[in-house]
Amino acid sequence: MKLLTHNMLTSKCLKGVLVGYPLKIEVQDLRICEVNCNLDFLIRVIPRIDYPVLYTAMETLGYANDLPSEKPEDYQTNEEFLKKLHHALFEIEIINGNLLCPETGRKFPINDGIPNMLLNEDET
Amino acid sequence: MDTKTTKFIKKCQRKQKRAQHRLVRDLNIEYSKEPTQYLAICNAGLVTGLQREVLEQFIEKIIPNFHVIMPPGKSYCFIDFLSVDCSKEFYDKVHGNLKIPKYNIHFYLLYIKGVNYLEDKIENILPPGSKLWIDFITPEQESMLIESIDWEEQDGNTDSELKHRTVKHFGYKFQYDNNLVDINYPTIPIPKKYEFLQKLFEQHGYGYFVYDQITVNKYLPGQGIPSHIDTHSVFEDPILSLSLGSPYIMDFKYGDKKIELDLPVRSLLVLSGEARYAWSHGICPRHNDTIKTSNGFSTRPRGTRISFTFRKIRKDNCTCIFNHSCDNKSISKITKINNSIAAKLEKSYVHKVYEEISDHFNETRYKQWPNVTKFIENIETGSFLLDVGCGNGKYLFGHSNIFKIGCDYSRGLAQICQNRGFQIVLADSLKLPYKSNLLDVVLCIAVIHHFTTSERRKQAISEIVRVLRLGGHALIYVWAKEQNKNYVKSKYLKCSTKSKKDRKISEEVHFDTTKIKMILPIHENRTEFTHSDMLVPWKHKNGEKVLRFYHVFEEGELEHLCSFFPSIRINDVYYDQGNWCVVLEKL
């Protein structure tokens, strides 16, 4: 699971959960895989992501130094920042771990890179 | 060129590209790079509620001589000008620029090579066994009947459960949950002031029964009634229906036969024989009807329609010859099962099966459907796309300028996606784990037909709508009941290796739980569908068979489901190789 996917996931589907966002991350294994950078695409993605949520995720993974805590104003042209952002969004893959509902603590396991967001019948 | 202009030009080109593809696919009309005397309006037509008169008045102010061609059921239309100069002048003034009064959108135009589409002459043909009596009652009697109903009164015979229309019953109450009538509990008796109608029925030769059940329906513009056949075991033949207030088009269907019938006010429609027992009838929920005028098709805005339907409760079993649609002879339609039983059925006949067949499924389902691919190719750079029920991820492949994610219920299929390097989440399409108002595009290809009840199919669409951003688009494909459209067999039928003689009589599976007994027919592969809800065999390489549940959609059914969501607009509806397809936009 890439951090851009994490940026979109919620546990709002659980009964009684109001926001369910962002999901906390517990990580066991992760993998860095190189991905070609498409700048045009990346610049269009930036306004769509929840930057503080991405930064917190990076912090949890121990990469707080690899990304500024706030999005720079010149993000469209700041090449150094764009490189870092590309790395954070697309190159880090969480392989095993858990996602946690921020309100109930319900664990959603990540196995072999696949988050399991399926619910039991009594949870909906 | 500033960015605003570039953006605008790109938008225009995108609209034109989409239309080019649509026109070739639907009517085999080709676009032209050079100006021609023919123009297509890419984004407005009868189906979007554009009225011929309004359009004609608009064009006339710019170019005086022209002919408008509006194909029924389409979201585009055509203008035939006298010369290329005329059409060029119109194009330059209007394309992406001018707005039509009262119809707050820009027109996107496209030059086309010709208009080979001829406006069909639709006669007011009736389904066999039916009859339409014009001016059956007088305007005075019509007013009396309309005024006789107090819709505000809470008398226990108004049905508040139906959100899409208002209903009152006399004699007996019709139960919409199981489509039956409980004869032990009569409701308010039929008022004396309606007795003159029974006399009128007698005078017209329908006096064989004293009709003891009346349903009064009120339809406001935009409302309708799903296509149905009145339950055979409950009501006798004929069924009489009086139309008041505003003319509406009623849609009749039987197999691949389709008739649109215009019901004038004060007319009496009599359904008997084949029309009563085998043809389904319904009213499409929309604000305008497409009608034939002296100079082509146009739209007619709907008003409030009141209908009085007179029926006689049946005491014996139905003896009709139309076994397919007769509930006295078979139980093949899932009418009402609760959510927990529905979930169990899907667990056994959908989820479990996909786990079992995931590898074989992956080997046989690798090719993208061309029209879905074309849809993806038109998506803007930087968009987020979600494929709900993505299977082996065949649409997650390629297009590096958009970010694609998928979800599926099957672990086996999710693993295949993961191995191929796609972003995949295990999730239920009834409970999507994504933020609301987020995605630019949602695909849902061949998924919704696996849900066992209409409520659950609606829930799946509601989740798609929830996660779409404003202005975002969704493409939904479901399997069509009609596999033999316009006399062309779908690929599914063409692949049949059996001759008709070899076909077995269909088998059935008896599904038993503590609460409910149900019989589901097993479909014979590569043959036409005879039921709406059934089990379809999947043949393993070793010859072993597993059964998957399918609800196949009739024409109009998918749009009807979508019509429950006021926040979406249906931009396109089409039939593609045995599937019904819609393109939705969140507003």
PDB file of C-alpha atoms in Angstrom, chain A residues 17-114:
ATOM      1  CA  VAL A  17     -17.879   5.931  13.454  1.00  0.00           C
ATOM      2  CA  LEU A  18     -18.327   9.571  12.433  1.00  0.00           C
ATOM      3  CA  VAL A  19     -15.189  10.530  10.508  1.00  0.00           C
ATOM      4  CA  GLY A  20     -12.796   7.580  10.722  1.00  0.00           C
ATOM      5  CA  TYR A  21      -9.976   9.643   9.226  1.00  0.00           C
ATOM      6  CA  PRO A  22      -7.015   9.513   9.097  1.00  0.00           C
ATOM      7  CA  LEU A  23      -6.304   5.862   9.847  1.00  0.00           C
ATOM      8  CA  LYS A  24      -3.335   5.320  12.173  1.00  0.00           C
ATOM      9  CA  ILE A  25      -0.532   3.174  10.808  1.00  0.00           C
ATOM     10  CA  GLU A  26       1.323   0.348  12.558  1.00  0.00           C
ATOM     11  CA  VAL A  27       4.115  -0.898  10.364  1.00  0.00           C
ATOM     12  CA  GLN A  28       6.027  -4.196  10.430  1.00  0.00           C
ATOM     13  CA  ASP A  29       7.643  -4.299   6.981  1.00  0.00           C
ATOM     14  CA  LEU A  30       7.935  -1.774   4.272  1.00  0.00           C
ATOM     15  CA  ARG A  31       9.632  -1.683   0.938  1.00  0.00           C
ATOM     16  CA  ILE A  32      11.026   1.121  -1.165  1.00  0.00           C
ATOM     17  CA  CYS A  33      10.481   0.639  -4.859  1.00  0.00           C
ATOM     18  CA  GLU A  34      11.609   3.075  -7.492  1.00  0.00           C
ATOM     19  CA  VAL A  35       8.856   4.603  -9.602  1.00  0.00           C
ATOM     20  CA  ASN A  36       9.331   6.932 -12.576  1.00  0.00           C
ATOM     21  CA  CYS A  37       8.410  10.493 -11.716  1.00  0.00           C
ATOM     22  CA  ASN A  38       5.807  12.227 -13.869  1.00  0.00           C
ATOM     23  CA  LEU A  39       6.022  15.901 -12.869  1.00  0.00           C
ATOM     24  CA  ASP A  40       2.960  17.113 -14.754  1.00  0.00           C
ATOM     25  CA  PHE A  41       0.912  14.423 -13.038  1.00  0.00           C
ATOM     26  CA  LEU A  42       2.477  15.065  -9.612  1.00  0.00           C
ATOM     27  CA  ILE A  43       1.761  18.809  -9.664  1.00  0.00           C
ATOM     28  CA  ARG A  44      -1.894  18.130 -10.397  1.00  0.00           C
ATOM     29  CA  VAL A  45      -2.091  15.628  -7.538  1.00  0.00           C
ATOM     30  CA  ILE A  46      -0.782  18.003  -4.852  1.00  0.00           C
ATOM     31  CA  PRO A  47      -3.918  20.121  -4.303  1.00  0.00           C
ATOM     32  CA  ARG A  48      -5.941  16.897  -3.985  1.00  0.00           C
ATOM     33  CA  ILE A  49      -4.029  15.309  -1.104  1.00  0.00           C
ATOM     34  CA  ASP A  50      -4.374  15.923   2.618  1.00  0.00           C
ATOM     35  CA  TYR A  51      -0.808  17.075   3.227  1.00  0.00           C
ATOM     36  CA  PRO A  52      -0.814  17.011   7.077  1.00  0.00           C
ATOM     37  CA  VAL A  53      -2.098  13.406   6.933  1.00  0.00           C
ATOM     38  CA  LEU A  54       0.736  12.457   4.565  1.00  0.00           C
ATOM     39  CA  TYR A  55       3.291  14.163   6.802  1.00  0.00           C
ATOM     40  CA  THR A  56       1.984  12.366   9.942  1.00  0.00           C
ATOM     41  CA  ALA A  57       2.174   9.063   8.069  1.00  0.00           C
ATOM     42  CA  MET A  58       5.797   9.785   7.138  1.00  0.00           C
ATOM     43  CA  GLU A  59       6.512  10.654  10.790  1.00  0.00           C
ATOM     44  CA  THR A  60       5.003   7.332  11.943  1.00  0.00           C
ATOM     45  CA  LEU A  61       7.225   5.476   9.510  1.00  0.00           C
ATOM     46  CA  GLY A  62      10.279   7.309  10.847  1.00  0.00           C
ATOM     47  CA  TYR A  63      10.803   9.449   7.766  1.00  0.00           C
ATOM     48  CA  ALA A  64       9.925  12.830   9.283  1.00  0.00           C
ATOM     49  CA  ASN A  65      13.151  14.293   7.872  1.00  0.00           C
ATOM     50  CA  ASP A  66      12.282  13.269   4.320  1.00  0.00           C
ATOM     51  CA  LEU A  67       9.396  15.702   3.953  1.00  0.00           C
ATOM     52  CA  PRO A  68       8.799  19.281   5.172  1.00  0.00           C
ATOM     53  CA  SER A  69       6.064  19.497   7.807  1.00  0.00           C
ATOM     54  CA  GLU A  70       4.266  22.073   5.692  1.00  0.00           C
ATOM     55  CA  LYS A  71       3.758  22.252   1.969  1.00  0.00           C
ATOM     56  CA  PRO A  72       6.010  25.038   0.573  1.00  0.00           C
ATOM     57  CA  GLU A  73       4.245  27.854  -1.234  1.00  0.00           C
ATOM     58  CA  ASP A  74       6.327  27.376  -4.372  1.00  0.00           C
ATOM     59  CA  TYR A  75       5.457  23.668  -4.514  1.00  0.00           C
ATOM     60  CA  GLN A  76       4.780  23.755  -8.259  1.00  0.00           C
ATOM     61  CA  THR A  77       8.374  24.721  -9.048  1.00  0.00           C
ATOM     62  CA  ASN A  78      10.341  23.518  -6.008  1.00  0.00           C
ATOM     63  CA  GLU A  79      12.103  20.538  -7.550  1.00  0.00           C
ATOM     64  CA  GLU A  80      13.660  19.286  -4.355  1.00  0.00           C
ATOM     65  CA  PHE A  81      10.259  19.238  -2.670  1.00  0.00           C
ATOM     66  CA  LEU A  82       8.596  17.544  -5.646  1.00  0.00           C
ATOM     67  CA  LYS A  83      11.197  14.774  -5.589  1.00  0.00           C
ATOM     68  CA  LYS A  84      10.597  14.189  -1.878  1.00  0.00           C
ATOM     69  CA  LEU A  85       6.880  14.259  -2.339  1.00  0.00           C
ATOM     70  CA  HIS A  86       7.041  11.775  -5.217  1.00  0.00           C
ATOM     71  CA  HIS A  87       9.084   9.476  -3.010  1.00  0.00           C
ATOM     72  CA  ALA A  88       6.614   9.766  -0.114  1.00  0.00           C
ATOM     73  CA  LEU A  89       3.493   9.243  -2.181  1.00  0.00           C
ATOM     74  CA  PHE A  90       4.588   6.582  -4.627  1.00  0.00           C
ATOM     75  CA  GLU A  91       7.820   4.859  -3.639  1.00  0.00           C
ATOM     76  CA  ILE A  92       7.134   3.729  -0.074  1.00  0.00           C
ATOM     77  CA  GLU A  93       5.043   0.542   0.103  1.00  0.00           C
ATOM     78  CA  ILE A  94       3.741  -0.772   3.410  1.00  0.00           C
ATOM     79  CA  ILE A  95       3.873  -4.579   3.125  1.00  0.00           C
ATOM     80  CA  ASN A  96       2.775  -5.801   6.553  1.00  0.00           C
ATOM     81  CA  GLY A  97       1.188  -3.961   9.449  1.00  0.00           C
ATOM     82  CA  ASN A  98      -2.157  -2.564  10.533  1.00  0.00           C
ATOM     83  CA  LEU A  99      -4.416   0.383   9.901  1.00  0.00           C
ATOM     84  CA  LEU A 100      -6.297   1.561  12.995  1.00  0.00           C
ATOM     85  CA  CYS A 101      -9.644   3.324  13.205  1.00  0.00           C
ATOM     86  CA  PRO A 102      -8.928   6.606  15.055  1.00  0.00           C
ATOM     87  CA  GLU A 103     -12.246   6.432  16.921  1.00  0.00           C
ATOM     88  CA  THR A 104     -12.666   2.766  17.873  1.00  0.00           C
ATOM     89  CA  GLY A 105      -9.154   1.361  17.519  1.00  0.00           C
ATOM     90  CA  ARG A 106     -10.481  -1.419  15.239  1.00  0.00           C
ATOM     91  CA  LYS A 107      -7.500  -2.966  13.438  1.00  0.00           C
ATOM     92  CA  PHE A 108      -7.487  -3.495   9.710  1.00  0.00           C
ATOM     93  CA  PRO A 109      -4.563  -5.792   8.916  1.00  0.00           C
ATOM     94  CA  ILE A 110      -2.250  -5.164   5.961  1.00  0.00           C
ATOM     95  CA  ASN A 111      -0.955  -8.467   4.622  1.00  0.00           C
ATOM     96  CA  ASP A 112       1.404  -8.712   1.680  1.00  0.00           C
ATOM     97  CA  GLY A 113       0.664  -5.097   0.796  1.00  0.00           C
ATOM     98  CA  ILE A 114      -3.132  -5.500   0.816  1.00  0.00           C
TER      99      ILE A 114
END
